[in-house]
Amino acid sequence: MNSNNLSSDIAILGMGTALPAHAVNQPDIAELIAASLQDRPDLARFAKRIFRSCGVETRYTVEPSYLGTLEECRYLPSAEHTNIPTTRERMDTYQREAFPLAVKAAEQAIQDAGISPEGITHMITVSCTGQYLPGLDVQLIRHLGLPARVNRLPLIFQGCAAGLKAIQMARDVVQGAPGSQVLIVCVELCTLHFQPVQDREALFAASFFGDAASASIVGTPEAKHRDYLSLGTGYSVLLPDSTEDMTWEVADYGYDLYLSPRIPKLLGVHLEEELRLLLQGDPFPELWAIHPGGRGIVDSVQEVMNLKQEQTKYSRDILRDYGNLSSNTILFVLQAIRQDMKKREESSASGVAMAFGPGLTAELMKFTYVPALTPVTEDQDHVLL
């Protein structure tokens, strides 16, 4: 173990995020989808209402055709369906667009953690929206200068819960092999899987997903590290009677997603018991990193746990500004918490992170915001800045 390690904690030491170049305003994409439903005026009106009420104002996409007219967007044709991109075409776009976003996020995280790429021992790559081999892990090793013997752990097709699952896996790796430094890279290009809308259920998924990448470094804090998130205990749980409420399947024209309107209610019924089990009698934490899988999910968690509006603000802000970014979203929320705590020069504070995925799976984890491992002297401050 590095002789500079002054703590037995395991923490997120650095974070990075990346967004595609194309920003789409929610009213614009709503109009585009409504136009594709010109032969279904009832569904078009429903689409506009859903898009207004889902809590999203802006999303980002790698696909510029969403910024054009209906005739220019092959993903949402109004009549002729023979020109819809096949799954192969969508995967070609994924392979082209995922890597640059992954690199940007990973480089930010490595720099933020203040570590050398050569010191990374493990890498977890996460995605449920695209796959190819050799994959992102191989490309990142070569581009970032990671060791050829880095232990690669792909975490694929786990849905929105996978980002937090990867963090918990990384914590366990460092706990089992002290001195390890784990790079996590998530890339989700959700908008590549938009398809012609045939029913109301499809509109829920179309209303809030966006594209992004994120990365984090998990390891043992050193004296130089400040404003990090110490990782506590956590676990994954399958909620009862919910297997069919969230599904994600490979189809001929992209991936088919189904989200049941029952999901917020299911979380309301089962989540309180699980969170109390996680806390094991500890006081309720100040910080709440809730995966904003939709406005109804955040509302449900806030209601059942009797949270204040400011405790769900981070999740609602991410949903508003970027949409649901699948596995990336929880890291965007944790980054927002960290940045706000740093800006306000807050002291240590406990928190709970949660994310949800097919199963219905809930990933739950305790964490603590830590301003600094040790007091920073003026000389140290000069060096670190």
CSV table of C-alpha atoms in Angstrom, one decimal, residues 15 34 39 41 70 97 107 115 120 124 140 155 187 220 226 228-230 260 263 301 315 317 326 329 364 381:
chain,number,residue,atom,x,y,z
A,15,MET,CA,-15.2,12.0,-11.0
A,34,ALA,CA,-46.3,14.7,-31.8
A,39,ASP,CA,-52.5,10.0,-37.6
A,41,PRO,CA,-54.1,12.9,-32.5
A,70,LEU,CA,-39.6,14.9,-39.0
A,97,GLU,CA,-19.8,7.9,-30.6
A,107,GLU,CA,-9.5,11.7,-18.3
A,115,ILE,CA,-3.4,9.8,-9.8
A,120,ILE,CA,-4.9,1.9,-12.1
A,124,ILE,CA,-15.1,-1.6,-14.7
A,140,LEU,CA,-9.3,3.0,-23.1
A,155,LEU,CA,-20.7,-4.8,-16.5
A,187,VAL,CA,-21.4,5.2,-21.4
A,220,THR,CA,-8.0,4.7,-0.6
A,226,ARG,CA,-10.2,16.7,-0.6
A,228,TYR,CA,-14.3,13.0,-1.6
A,229,LEU,CA,-17.1,10.5,-1.0
A,230,SER,CA,-16.2,7.8,1.5
A,260,SER,CA,-44.5,0.1,-16.0
A,263,ILE,CA,-42.8,1.5,-10.6
A,301,VAL,CA,-38.9,8.4,-2.4
A,315,SER,CA,-31.8,14.6,-8.3
A,317,ASP,CA,-31.9,19.3,-11.1
A,326,SER,CA,-29.3,5.4,-17.3
A,329,THR,CA,-27.2,9.3,-13.7
A,364,LEU,CA,-28.5,1.0,-2.0
A,381,ASP,CA,-2.8,24.2,-0.4
